[in-house]
CSV table of C-alpha atoms in Angstrom, one decimal:
chain,number,residue,atom,x,y,z
A,7,MET,CA,79.0,112.3,110.6
A,8,SER,CA,81.1,112.1,113.9
A,9,ALA,CA,79.7,114.3,116.6
A,10,VAL,CA,82.8,113.8,118.8
A,11,PRO,CA,86.4,114.3,118.3
A,12,LEU,CA,88.4,111.0,118.1
A,13,VAL,CA,91.6,112.6,119.4
A,14,LYS,CA,92.3,114.7,122.3
A,15,SER,CA,95.3,117.5,123.0
A,16,GLY,CA,98.4,115.6,123.6
A,17,SER,CA,97.6,112.2,121.9
A,18,PHE,CA,100.3,112.8,119.4
A,19,ASP,CA,103.1,114.3,121.9
A,20,GLY,CA,106.2,112.6,122.0
A,21,LEU,CA,105.7,110.9,118.4
A,22,ALA,CA,106.6,114.1,116.4
A,23,LYS,CA,110.2,113.6,115.4
A,24,GLY,CA,109.6,109.9,114.3
A,25,TYR,CA,106.4,111.0,112.7
A,26,ASP,CA,108.0,113.5,110.6
A,27,GLN,CA,110.9,111.3,109.7
A,28,HIS,CA,108.8,108.2,108.6
A,29,ARG,CA,105.6,109.3,107.3
A,30,PRO,CA,104.9,109.1,103.6
A,31,ARG,CA,104.6,112.4,101.8
A,32,TYR,CA,101.7,113.2,99.2
A,33,PRO,CA,101.6,112.7,95.7
A,34,ALA,CA,102.4,116.0,94.0
A,35,ALA,CA,100.0,115.3,91.5
A,36,LEU,CA,97.1,115.5,94.3
A,37,LEU,CA,98.4,118.6,95.7
A,38,ARG,CA,98.8,120.1,92.3
A,39,GLY,CA,95.2,119.5,91.7
A,40,ILE,CA,94.2,122.0,94.4
A,41,ARG,CA,96.0,124.9,92.6
A,42,PRO,CA,93.6,125.2,89.6
A,43,TRP,CA,90.7,125.8,91.8
A,44,ALA,CA,92.0,128.4,94.3
A,45,ALA,CA,91.5,132.0,93.5
A,46,PRO,CA,94.1,133.7,91.2
A,47,ALA,CA,94.9,136.2,94.1
A,48,PRO,CA,98.4,137.2,94.6
A,49,GLN,CA,98.3,136.7,98.1
A,50,LEU,CA,96.2,133.8,99.6
A,51,ASP,CA,95.6,132.6,103.2
A,52,VAL,CA,96.1,129.0,103.3
A,53,VAL,CA,95.2,126.9,106.4
A,54,ASP,CA,96.4,123.3,107.1
A,55,ILE,CA,94.3,121.9,110.0
A,56,GLY,CA,95.4,118.6,111.7
A,57,ALA,CA,98.4,119.8,110.4
A,58,GLY,CA,101.0,117.5,112.4
A,59,THR,CA,104.4,118.5,111.4
A,60,GLY,CA,103.4,120.2,108.3
A,61,ILE,CA,104.2,117.2,106.0
A,62,ALA,CA,101.2,117.9,103.5
A,63,LEU,CA,102.0,121.6,103.9
A,64,GLU,CA,105.5,121.5,102.6
A,65,GLY,CA,104.1,119.9,99.5
A,66,LEU,CA,101.5,122.5,99.1
A,67,ILE,CA,103.8,125.4,99.6
A,68,ALA,CA,106.0,123.9,96.8
A,69,GLU,CA,102.9,123.9,94.7
A,70,LEU,CA,101.3,127.2,95.4
A,71,GLY,CA,104.7,129.3,95.8
A,72,PRO,CA,106.1,130.8,98.8
A,73,ALA,CA,104.2,134.3,98.4
A,74,HIS,CA,100.9,133.1,100.3
A,75,ARG,CA,100.2,133.4,104.2
A,76,TYR,CA,100.4,130.1,105.5
A,77,HIS,CA,98.9,128.8,108.7
A,78,ALA,CA,99.1,125.5,110.5
A,79,VAL,CA,96.9,124.4,113.4
A,80,ASP,CA,97.3,121.2,115.5
A,81,VAL,CA,96.1,120.0,119.1
A,82,SER,CA,99.8,118.8,119.8
A,83,ALA,CA,102.5,121.2,120.9
A,84,ASP,CA,105.2,118.6,120.1
A,85,MET,CA,104.0,118.5,116.4
A,86,ILE,CA,104.0,122.1,116.1
A,87,ALA,CA,107.3,122.5,117.7
A,88,THR,CA,108.9,120.2,115.2
A,89,GLY,CA,106.7,121.8,112.5
A,90,ARG,CA,108.0,125.4,113.3
A,91,GLU,CA,111.6,124.1,113.2
A,92,LYS,CA,111.0,123.0,109.6
A,93,LEU,CA,108.7,125.6,108.2
A,94,PRO,CA,109.6,129.1,110.3
A,95,GLN,CA,107.4,131.1,107.7
A,96,VAL,CA,104.2,129.4,108.7
A,97,THR,CA,102.2,130.7,111.4
A,98,TRP,CA,101.4,127.8,113.7
A,99,LEU,CA,98.3,127.6,116.1
A,100,LEU,CA,97.7,125.3,118.8
A,101,GLY,CA,94.1,124.2,119.3
A,102,ARG,CA,91.1,122.3,117.6
A,103,ALA,CA,90.7,123.1,114.3
A,104,GLU,CA,87.1,124.3,114.5
A,105,ASP,CA,88.0,126.8,117.4
A,106,VAL,CA,90.9,128.3,115.5
A,107,LEU,CA,88.9,128.6,112.4
A,108,ARG,CA,86.4,130.7,114.0
A,109,THR,CA,89.2,133.2,114.9
A,110,MET,CA,90.6,133.7,111.5
A,111,PRO,CA,88.9,136.7,109.4
A,112,ARG,CA,89.0,134.9,106.0
A,113,MET,CA,90.5,131.7,104.3
A,114,ASP,CA,91.0,131.1,100.6
A,115,VAL,CA,92.3,127.5,101.2
A,116,VAL,CA,91.6,125.1,103.8
A,117,LEU,CA,93.6,121.6,103.6
A,118,ALA,CA,92.9,118.6,105.9
A,119,ALA,CA,95.6,115.8,105.2
A,120,GLN,CA,95.2,112.7,107.1
A,121,ALA,CA,93.4,114.5,109.9
A,122,MET,CA,89.5,114.5,109.5
A,123,GLN,CA,88.8,111.2,110.8
A,124,TRP,CA,90.3,112.6,114.1
A,125,MET,CA,88.1,115.7,114.3
A,126,ASP,CA,84.5,116.7,115.0
A,127,ARG,CA,83.8,116.9,111.3
A,128,GLU,CA,80.5,118.5,111.1
A,129,ALA,CA,81.9,121.4,113.5
A,130,VAL,CA,84.9,121.7,111.5
A,131,LEU,CA,82.9,121.9,108.1
A,132,ALA,CA,80.7,124.4,109.5
A,133,ALA,CA,83.5,126.6,110.7
A,134,VAL,CA,84.9,126.3,107.2
A,135,ARG,CA,81.5,127.0,105.7
A,136,GLU,CA,81.5,130.2,108.1
A,137,ARG,CA,84.9,131.7,107.2
A,138,LEU,CA,85.8,130.4,103.6
A,139,SER,CA,86.0,133.3,101.3
A,140,PRO,CA,83.9,133.5,98.1
A,141,GLY,CA,85.8,131.2,95.6
A,142,GLY,CA,87.4,129.4,98.5
A,143,VAL,CA,88.4,125.8,98.5
A,144,MET,CA,88.2,123.2,101.1
A,145,ALA,CA,90.5,120.2,100.5
A,146,ILE,CA,90.5,116.9,102.0
A,147,LEU,CA,93.6,114.6,101.3
A,148,GLN,CA,94.5,111.2,102.4
A,149,ASN,CA,97.0,108.4,102.0
A,150,ASN,CA,95.5,105.0,102.6
A,151,ARG,CA,97.4,101.8,102.9
A,152,ASP,CA,96.0,99.7,100.1
A,153,TYR,CA,96.0,96.2,102.1
A,154,ALA,CA,94.0,94.7,99.0
A,155,ARG,CA,97.3,94.8,97.1
A,156,SER,CA,99.5,93.3,99.7
A,157,ALA,CA,99.4,90.2,101.7
A,158,PHE,CA,102.2,91.9,104.0
A,159,LEU,CA,99.7,94.8,104.6
A,160,ASP,CA,96.8,92.5,105.1
A,161,ALA,CA,98.6,90.7,107.7
A,162,TYR,CA,99.8,94.2,109.4
A,163,GLU,CA,96.3,95.3,109.3
A,164,SER,CA,94.9,92.1,110.9
A,165,LEU,CA,97.6,92.3,113.7
A,166,LEU,CA,96.5,95.9,114.4
A,167,GLU,CA,92.9,94.8,114.6
A,168,GLU,CA,93.9,92.0,117.1
A,169,LEU,CA,95.8,94.1,119.4
A,170,SER,CA,95.2,97.8,119.0
A,171,PRO,CA,92.2,98.5,121.2
A,172,GLY,CA,89.1,99.7,119.2
A,173,TYR,CA,91.2,99.5,115.8
A,174,SER,CA,89.4,99.0,112.3
A,175,ARG,CA,91.4,99.0,109.0
A,176,ARG,CA,88.3,100.9,107.7
A,177,TYR,CA,88.3,103.8,110.2
A,178,ARG,CA,89.0,106.1,107.3
A,179,ALA,CA,86.5,104.8,105.0
A,180,ILE,CA,84.3,108.1,105.1
A,181,ASP,CA,82.3,109.5,102.3
A,182,TYR,CA,83.8,112.8,102.5
A,183,ALA,CA,82.0,114.0,99.1
A,184,ALA,CA,78.7,113.3,101.0
A,185,GLU,CA,79.7,115.0,104.0
A,186,LEU,CA,80.6,118.2,102.0
A,187,ARG,CA,77.4,118.1,100.3
A,188,ALA,CA,75.5,117.8,103.5
A,189,VAL,CA,77.4,120.5,105.4
A,190,PHE,CA,77.5,123.2,102.5
A,191,ASP,CA,74.1,122.6,101.5
A,192,GLY,CA,74.3,123.4,97.6
A,193,SER,CA,76.6,126.4,98.1
A,194,TYR,CA,79.6,124.3,96.9
A,195,ASP,CA,80.6,122.3,94.0
A,196,VAL,CA,81.9,119.3,95.4
A,197,VAL,CA,84.3,117.2,93.2
A,198,VAL,CA,86.6,114.3,93.7
A,199,ALA,CA,89.6,115.8,92.1
A,200,ALA,CA,92.0,112.7,92.1
A,201,GLU,CA,92.7,109.3,93.1
A,202,THR,CA,95.9,107.8,92.4
A,203,ARG,CA,97.8,104.5,93.5
A,204,TRP,CA,101.6,104.4,94.4
A,205,VAL,CA,104.0,102.3,96.1
A,206,MET,CA,106.5,103.2,98.9
A,207,HIS,CA,109.7,100.9,98.6
A,208,MET,CA,110.7,101.1,102.7
A,209,PRO,CA,113.5,99.3,104.6
A,210,ALA,CA,112.0,97.3,107.5
A,211,GLU,CA,113.4,99.5,110.0
A,212,ALA,CA,111.8,102.5,108.4
A,213,PHE,CA,108.5,100.6,108.5
A,214,VAL,CA,108.9,99.9,112.0
A,215,GLY,CA,109.7,103.7,112.8
A,216,MET,CA,106.6,104.9,110.6
A,217,SER,CA,104.4,102.3,112.6
A,218,ARG,CA,105.5,103.4,116.2
A,219,SER,CA,104.8,107.1,115.1
A,220,SER,CA,101.2,105.7,115.2
A,221,THR,CA,98.7,106.5,117.8
A,222,GLN,CA,96.9,103.1,116.8
A,223,VAL,CA,100.5,101.2,117.4
A,224,GLN,CA,101.1,102.9,120.8
A,225,ARG,CA,98.0,101.7,121.8
A,226,ALA,CA,98.8,98.4,120.9
A,227,ILE,CA,102.2,98.7,122.8
A,228,ALA,CA,100.5,100.2,125.8
A,229,ALA,CA,98.1,97.0,125.9
A,230,HIS,CA,100.6,94.1,125.0
A,231,GLY,CA,104.1,95.7,125.3
A,232,ASP,CA,106.8,93.6,123.5
A,233,GLY,CA,104.0,91.2,122.1
A,234,PHE,CA,103.2,93.6,119.4
A,235,THR,CA,106.7,94.5,118.7
A,236,GLU,CA,107.9,90.8,118.3
A,237,ARG,CA,104.6,90.1,116.3
A,238,LEU,CA,105.4,92.8,113.9
A,239,ALA,CA,109.2,91.8,113.8
A,240,ALA,CA,107.9,88.3,112.9
A,241,LEU,CA,105.7,89.9,110.0
A,242,LEU,CA,108.5,91.7,108.5
A,243,ALA,CA,111.2,88.6,108.8
A,244,GLN,CA,108.3,86.8,106.7
A,245,HIS,CA,107.6,89.5,104.0
A,246,ALA,CA,110.7,91.2,103.8
A,247,PRO,CA,113.4,88.7,103.9
A,248,GLY,CA,116.0,91.0,101.9
A,249,GLY,CA,115.3,93.8,104.7
A,250,ALA,CA,112.8,95.9,102.6
A,251,VAL,CA,109.0,95.9,102.2
A,252,ASP,CA,106.8,97.4,99.4
A,253,VAL,CA,103.9,99.5,100.9
A,254,PRO,CA,101.1,100.4,98.4
A,255,TYR,CA,99.2,103.3,98.9
A,256,GLU,CA,95.8,104.5,97.5
A,257,SER,CA,95.8,108.4,97.7
A,258,GLN,CA,92.7,110.6,97.3
A,259,LEU,CA,91.7,114.3,97.2
A,260,PHE,CA,88.1,115.7,97.9
A,261,LEU,CA,87.5,119.3,96.8
A,262,GLY,CA,84.5,121.6,98.3
A,263,VAL,CA,84.7,124.9,96.2
A,264,ALA,CA,82.6,127.7,97.2
A,265,SER,CA,80.1,129.4,95.1
A,266,ALA,CA,80.7,133.3,94.5
A,267,GLY,CA,78.1,134.5,97.0
A,268,ALA,CA,79.2,131.7,99.9
A,269,GLY,CA,81.4,132.1,102.9
A,270,GLY,CA,82.4,135.1,105.0
C-alpha cells in the first residue's frame, strides 16, 4: 500500500474544463450497486474524495436522490471551481482527503472514483475507518481503459509508456479488496460488488481532448512537446480512419461495509 501521495495540490489545475467535458462517466449499474448497502436513513452524509469536477458524484446523486447531504473533497481549486458551478448544492472542500475526512463528524457513504491511486491510501482508509458511521459504506470505483480488447488502446498505452516519464499502464492494478481487509481488520465485510465492460464511441477530437486532460499526457507534452501530439495524431489516423474510435472500458466497484459496532 502506498505510503506517499502520488499527486500534489495543483497537479490538475488548468485541466478542469477539459476534464469535465471529455472524461467518461461511470456506468449507472455500478453506482446503483452502492445504494442497497447504504443505511436506509432519510438523510445521509455522502462524501466524494478526490472528486475532481464531480463526475462520479453527479451520477451518485441521481441514484441516491437529492435529499442527502453531499460533500466533495479535492486538492485542486480549479477542479472545485468547475464542480461548484455544476453542482452548487454540494459542499466543496479543498484539501487532502485524509485531512478533510478527519474534520467531519460522521460519514455514511464515502466514494473514491478514479482517485485512490493518487492518494496515501493507508492514511485515507484509516481516516475513513475512524469517521465512518456504523453500517456506513466505503466505495472505490474506477474506469480502466481495456487495452487488451483494442489494438488502438494497446498502441496508445505503449506511446504513454514511451513518452510520459514514469508511466505504466498497470498503475491502477491495485488489489483494493485486500487493502480494505487489511485496514479494516475484520470489522468490515468487503465485497467486489460489480464489474462491467462497455465501449465508448468517441470522435477522434474528443479522444484528444480526453487525453490532454490527463496528467500523464501533460507530462509527456512537457517532456516531448509536439512530438507526443504528432504521434497521437498518427495513431488516430491509423485506427480511426472514419474520424471516430471505439474505446473499451472495464469498470469496477469495490465496497467496504461497516459492521454495526464499527466507526465513529
